[in-house]
Short mmCIF file of C-alpha atoms and ligand atoms in Angstrom, two decimals:
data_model
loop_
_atom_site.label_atom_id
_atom_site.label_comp_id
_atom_site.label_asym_id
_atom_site.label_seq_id
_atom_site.Cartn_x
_atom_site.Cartn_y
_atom_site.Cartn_z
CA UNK A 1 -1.85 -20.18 -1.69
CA UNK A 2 -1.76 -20.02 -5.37
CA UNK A 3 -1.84 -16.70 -7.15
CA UNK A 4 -2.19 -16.01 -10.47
CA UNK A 5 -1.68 -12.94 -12.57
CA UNK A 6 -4.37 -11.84 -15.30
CA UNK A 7 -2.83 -8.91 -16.34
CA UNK A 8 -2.60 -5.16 -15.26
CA UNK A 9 -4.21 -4.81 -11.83
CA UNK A 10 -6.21 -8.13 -12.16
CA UNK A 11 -5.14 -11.46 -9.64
CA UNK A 12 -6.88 -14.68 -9.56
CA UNK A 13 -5.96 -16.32 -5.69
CA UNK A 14 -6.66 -19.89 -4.31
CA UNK A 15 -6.33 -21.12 -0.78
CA UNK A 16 -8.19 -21.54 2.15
CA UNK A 17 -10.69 -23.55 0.54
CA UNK A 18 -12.03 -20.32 -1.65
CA UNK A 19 -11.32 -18.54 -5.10
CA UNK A 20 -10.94 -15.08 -5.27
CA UNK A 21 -10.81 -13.03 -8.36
CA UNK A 22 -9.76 -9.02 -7.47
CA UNK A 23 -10.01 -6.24 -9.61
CA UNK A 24 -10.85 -8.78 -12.49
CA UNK A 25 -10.52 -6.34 -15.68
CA UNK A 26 -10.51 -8.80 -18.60
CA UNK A 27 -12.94 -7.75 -21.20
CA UNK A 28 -10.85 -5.09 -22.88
CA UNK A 29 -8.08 -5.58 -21.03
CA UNK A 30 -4.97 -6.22 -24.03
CA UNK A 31 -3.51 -8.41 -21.62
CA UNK A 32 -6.00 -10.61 -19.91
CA UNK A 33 -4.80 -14.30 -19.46
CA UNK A 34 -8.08 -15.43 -19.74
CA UNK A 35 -11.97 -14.32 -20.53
CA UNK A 36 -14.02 -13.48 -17.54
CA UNK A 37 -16.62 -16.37 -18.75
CA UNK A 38 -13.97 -18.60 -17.91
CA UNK A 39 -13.22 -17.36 -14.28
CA UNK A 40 -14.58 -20.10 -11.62
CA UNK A 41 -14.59 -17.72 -8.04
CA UNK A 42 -16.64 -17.90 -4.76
CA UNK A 43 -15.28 -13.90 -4.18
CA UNK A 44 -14.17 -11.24 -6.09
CA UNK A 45 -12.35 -7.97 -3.85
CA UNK A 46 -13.14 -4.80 -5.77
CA UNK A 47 -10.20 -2.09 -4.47
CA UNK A 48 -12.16 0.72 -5.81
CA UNK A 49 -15.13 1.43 -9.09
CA UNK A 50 -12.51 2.71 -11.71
CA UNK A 51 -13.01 0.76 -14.97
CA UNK A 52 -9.54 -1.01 -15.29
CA UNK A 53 -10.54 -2.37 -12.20
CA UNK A 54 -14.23 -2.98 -11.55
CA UNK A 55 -14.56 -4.34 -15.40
CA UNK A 56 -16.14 -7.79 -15.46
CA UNK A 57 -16.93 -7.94 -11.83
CA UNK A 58 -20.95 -7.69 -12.30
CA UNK A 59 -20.83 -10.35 -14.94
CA UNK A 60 -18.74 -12.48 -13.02
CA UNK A 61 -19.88 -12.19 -9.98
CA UNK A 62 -23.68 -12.95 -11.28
CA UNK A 63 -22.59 -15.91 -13.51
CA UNK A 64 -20.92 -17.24 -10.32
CA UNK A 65 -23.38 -16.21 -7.54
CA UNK A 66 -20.24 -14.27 -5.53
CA UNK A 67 -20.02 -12.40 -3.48
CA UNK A 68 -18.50 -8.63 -4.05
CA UNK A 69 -16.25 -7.65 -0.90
CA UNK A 70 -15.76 -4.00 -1.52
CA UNK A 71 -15.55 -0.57 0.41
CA UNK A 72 -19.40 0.25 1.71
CA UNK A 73 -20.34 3.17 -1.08
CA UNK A 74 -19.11 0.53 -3.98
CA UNK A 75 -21.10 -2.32 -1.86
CA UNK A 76 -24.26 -0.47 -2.05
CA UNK A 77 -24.18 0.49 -5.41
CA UNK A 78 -23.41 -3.30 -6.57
CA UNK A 79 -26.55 -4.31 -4.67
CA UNK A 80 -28.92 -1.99 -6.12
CA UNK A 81 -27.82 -3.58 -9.33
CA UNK A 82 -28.94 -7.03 -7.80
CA UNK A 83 -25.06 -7.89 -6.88
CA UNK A 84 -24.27 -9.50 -4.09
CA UNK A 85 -21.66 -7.37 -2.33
CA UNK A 86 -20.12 -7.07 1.33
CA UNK A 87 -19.51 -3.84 2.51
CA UNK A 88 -16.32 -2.76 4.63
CA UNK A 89 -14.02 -0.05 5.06
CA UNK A 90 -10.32 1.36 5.81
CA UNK A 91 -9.02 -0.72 8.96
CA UNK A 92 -11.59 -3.42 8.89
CA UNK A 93 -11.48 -7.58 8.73
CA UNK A 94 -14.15 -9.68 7.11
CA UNK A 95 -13.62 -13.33 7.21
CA UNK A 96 -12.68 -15.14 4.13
CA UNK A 97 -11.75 -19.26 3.73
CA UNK A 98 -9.74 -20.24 6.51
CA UNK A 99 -8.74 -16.55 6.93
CA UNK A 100 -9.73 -13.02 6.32
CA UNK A 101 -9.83 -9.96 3.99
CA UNK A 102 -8.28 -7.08 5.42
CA UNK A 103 -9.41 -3.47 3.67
CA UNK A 104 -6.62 -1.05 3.81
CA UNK A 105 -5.69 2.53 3.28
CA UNK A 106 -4.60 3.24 -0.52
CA UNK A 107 -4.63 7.11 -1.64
CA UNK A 108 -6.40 7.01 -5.15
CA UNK A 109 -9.66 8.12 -6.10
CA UNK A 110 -12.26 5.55 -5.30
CA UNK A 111 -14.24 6.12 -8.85
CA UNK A 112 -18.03 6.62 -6.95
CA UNK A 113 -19.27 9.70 -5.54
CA UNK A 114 -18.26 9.56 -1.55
CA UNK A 115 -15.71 7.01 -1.59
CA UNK A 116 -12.73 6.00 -0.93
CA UNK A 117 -9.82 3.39 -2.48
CA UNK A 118 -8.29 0.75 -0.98
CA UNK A 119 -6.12 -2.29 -1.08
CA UNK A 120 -6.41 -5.39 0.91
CA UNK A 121 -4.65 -8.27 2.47
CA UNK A 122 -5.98 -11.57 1.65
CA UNK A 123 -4.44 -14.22 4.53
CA UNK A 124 -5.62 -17.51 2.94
CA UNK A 125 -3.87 -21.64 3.61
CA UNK A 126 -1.89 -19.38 6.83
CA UNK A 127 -0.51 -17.01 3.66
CA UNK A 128 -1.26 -13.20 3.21
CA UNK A 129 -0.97 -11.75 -0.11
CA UNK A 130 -1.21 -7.75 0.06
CA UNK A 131 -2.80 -6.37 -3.19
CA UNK A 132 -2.33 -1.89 -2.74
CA UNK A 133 -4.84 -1.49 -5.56
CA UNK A 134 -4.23 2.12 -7.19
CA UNK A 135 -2.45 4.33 -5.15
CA UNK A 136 0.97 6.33 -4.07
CA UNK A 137 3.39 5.08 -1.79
CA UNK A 138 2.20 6.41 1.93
CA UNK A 139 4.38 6.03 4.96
CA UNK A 140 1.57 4.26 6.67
CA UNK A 141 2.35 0.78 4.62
CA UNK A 142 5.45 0.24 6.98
CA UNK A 143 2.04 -0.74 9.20
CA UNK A 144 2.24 -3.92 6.86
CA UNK A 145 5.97 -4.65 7.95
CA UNK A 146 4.18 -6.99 11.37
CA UNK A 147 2.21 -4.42 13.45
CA UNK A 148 -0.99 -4.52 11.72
CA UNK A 149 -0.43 -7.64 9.64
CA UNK A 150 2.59 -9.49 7.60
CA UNK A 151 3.01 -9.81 4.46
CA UNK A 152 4.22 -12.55 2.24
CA UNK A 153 3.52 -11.72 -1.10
CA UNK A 154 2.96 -8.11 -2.46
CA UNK A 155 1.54 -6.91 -5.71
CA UNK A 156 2.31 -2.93 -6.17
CA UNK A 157 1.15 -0.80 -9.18
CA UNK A 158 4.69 0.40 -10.84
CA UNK A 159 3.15 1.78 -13.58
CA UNK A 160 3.29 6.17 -13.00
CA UNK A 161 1.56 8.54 -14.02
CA UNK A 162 -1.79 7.07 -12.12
CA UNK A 163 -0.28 5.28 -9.30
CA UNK A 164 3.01 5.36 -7.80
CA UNK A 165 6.13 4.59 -10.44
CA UNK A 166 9.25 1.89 -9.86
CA UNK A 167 11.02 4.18 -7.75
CA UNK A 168 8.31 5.00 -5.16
CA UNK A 169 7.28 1.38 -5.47
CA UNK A 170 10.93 0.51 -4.54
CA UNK A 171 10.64 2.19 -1.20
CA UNK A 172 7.02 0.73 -0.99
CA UNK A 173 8.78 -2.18 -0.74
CA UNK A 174 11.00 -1.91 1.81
CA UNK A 175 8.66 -0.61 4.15
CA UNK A 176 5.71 -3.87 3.57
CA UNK A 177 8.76 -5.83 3.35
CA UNK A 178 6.86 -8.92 2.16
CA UNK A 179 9.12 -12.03 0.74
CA UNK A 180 7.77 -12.12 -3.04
CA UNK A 181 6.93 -8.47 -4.82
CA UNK A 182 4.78 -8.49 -7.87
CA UNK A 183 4.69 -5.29 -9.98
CA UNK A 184 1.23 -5.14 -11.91
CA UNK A 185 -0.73 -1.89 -13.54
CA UNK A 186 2.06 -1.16 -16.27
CA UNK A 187 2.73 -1.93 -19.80
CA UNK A 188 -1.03 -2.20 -20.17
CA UNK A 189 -0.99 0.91 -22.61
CA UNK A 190 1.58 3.80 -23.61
CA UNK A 191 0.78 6.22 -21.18
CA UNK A 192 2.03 3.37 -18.16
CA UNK A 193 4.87 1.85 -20.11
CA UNK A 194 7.90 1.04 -17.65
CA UNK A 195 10.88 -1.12 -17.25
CA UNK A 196 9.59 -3.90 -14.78
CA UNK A 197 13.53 -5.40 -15.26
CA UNK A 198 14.80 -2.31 -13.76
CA UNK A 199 12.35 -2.04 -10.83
CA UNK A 200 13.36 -5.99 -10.49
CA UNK A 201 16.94 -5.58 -10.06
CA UNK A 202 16.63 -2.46 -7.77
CA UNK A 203 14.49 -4.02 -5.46
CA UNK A 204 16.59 -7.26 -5.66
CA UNK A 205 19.96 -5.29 -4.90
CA UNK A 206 18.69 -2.70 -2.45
CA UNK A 207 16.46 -5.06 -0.44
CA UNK A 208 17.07 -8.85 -0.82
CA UNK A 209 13.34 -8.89 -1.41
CA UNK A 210 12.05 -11.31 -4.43
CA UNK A 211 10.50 -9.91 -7.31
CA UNK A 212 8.48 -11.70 -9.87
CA UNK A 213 7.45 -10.08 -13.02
CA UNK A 214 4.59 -12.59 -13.71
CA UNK A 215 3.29 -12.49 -17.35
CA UNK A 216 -0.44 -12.98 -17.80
CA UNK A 217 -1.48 -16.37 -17.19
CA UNK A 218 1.82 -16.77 -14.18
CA UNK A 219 1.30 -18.26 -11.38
CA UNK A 220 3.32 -17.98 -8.18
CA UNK A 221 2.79 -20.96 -5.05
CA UNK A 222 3.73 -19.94 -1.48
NI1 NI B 1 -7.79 3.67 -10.49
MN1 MN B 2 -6.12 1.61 -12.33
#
């Protein structure tokens, strides 16, 4: 599995014989890696409808032919718009590649009337990368730590003031307890301005967990 970061909440993952784009936020976006007319997927995952999020995914996922896997109410409203989108919800598995896409709980509004967030684990080449979308830490992500899945790599917002901050995304990390933490959805603008090198070294000396602060354009093999 290759993953790539394109800036704030925005991942670009390979394996398993597919391309995935989630949450792909690039027009806009101050610090996009790359312009979404230059994104090649077969699937983008949409964790829920709020702009920073669901951005370029109708013009990429029409200039590509994709296919949208989302929560139902998001699903529904991509496909009236001529989208193709798969519909799923908190607790299901859809296949994906070799693997799956797993929608999970996150606690965030979902941006569409009648909705709900989520994040989801991508298991792709026998690798699961756990993307939380928006949300606060909940105690329900220790399910992540090997009774409803594993996790190897995990990208949490540590931004505040929307989502959970470092701190809260420190204890989000002991309980998933993946190898490889990512922190995305800061430093985009003022208002979610944090010190990723702080979260780094907290995590790295309370937990023995990895953390890479990708810039936009990283990529990270596993
Ligand atoms: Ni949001
Ligand atoms: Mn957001």
């Amino acid at each position: 599995m290759r993953i790539t970061y394109l800036g704030h909440a925005s991942f670009y993952v390979e394996g398993g014989g597919v391309r995935v784009a989630v949450d792909p936020w690039l027009t806009g976006n101050p610090r996009a890696a790359v312009k979404a007319e230059d994104l090649k997927v077969d699937y983008i995952v949409l964790t829920h409808a709020h702009d920073d999020h669901k951005g370029d995914v109708i013009p990429i996922a029409r200039a590509n032919d994709a296919t949208v896997i989302t929560t139902n109410e998001i699903a529904v409203w991509l496909q009236e718009q001529g989208v193709k989108a798969h519909g799923m919800h908190l607790g299901g598995k859809t296949p994906l590649g070799d693997g799956y896409a797993r929608c999970f709980p996150a606690f965030h509004g979902s941006g569409i009337a009648g909705g709900h967030a989520a994040g989801y684990v991508l298991r792709l080449g026998g690798k699961t990368f756990y993307h939380a979308g928006d949300t606060c830490l909940f105690s329900d992500m220790k399910l992540l730590n090997g009774i409803v899945d594993t996790v190897d790599v995990a990208a949490l917002p540590i931004g505040d003031n929307y989502t959970m901050g470092p701190e809260d995304a420190a204890v989000a990390a002991q309980w998933i307890n993946p190898r490889i933490v990512i922190p995305m959805h800061y430093n985009t603008f003022p208002l979610i301005e944090v010190d990723a090198g702080a979260f780094k070294r907290r995590v790295e000396s309370e937990s023995g967990i990895r953390v890479e602060i990708l810039e936009p354009g990283q990529s990270l093999h596993v």
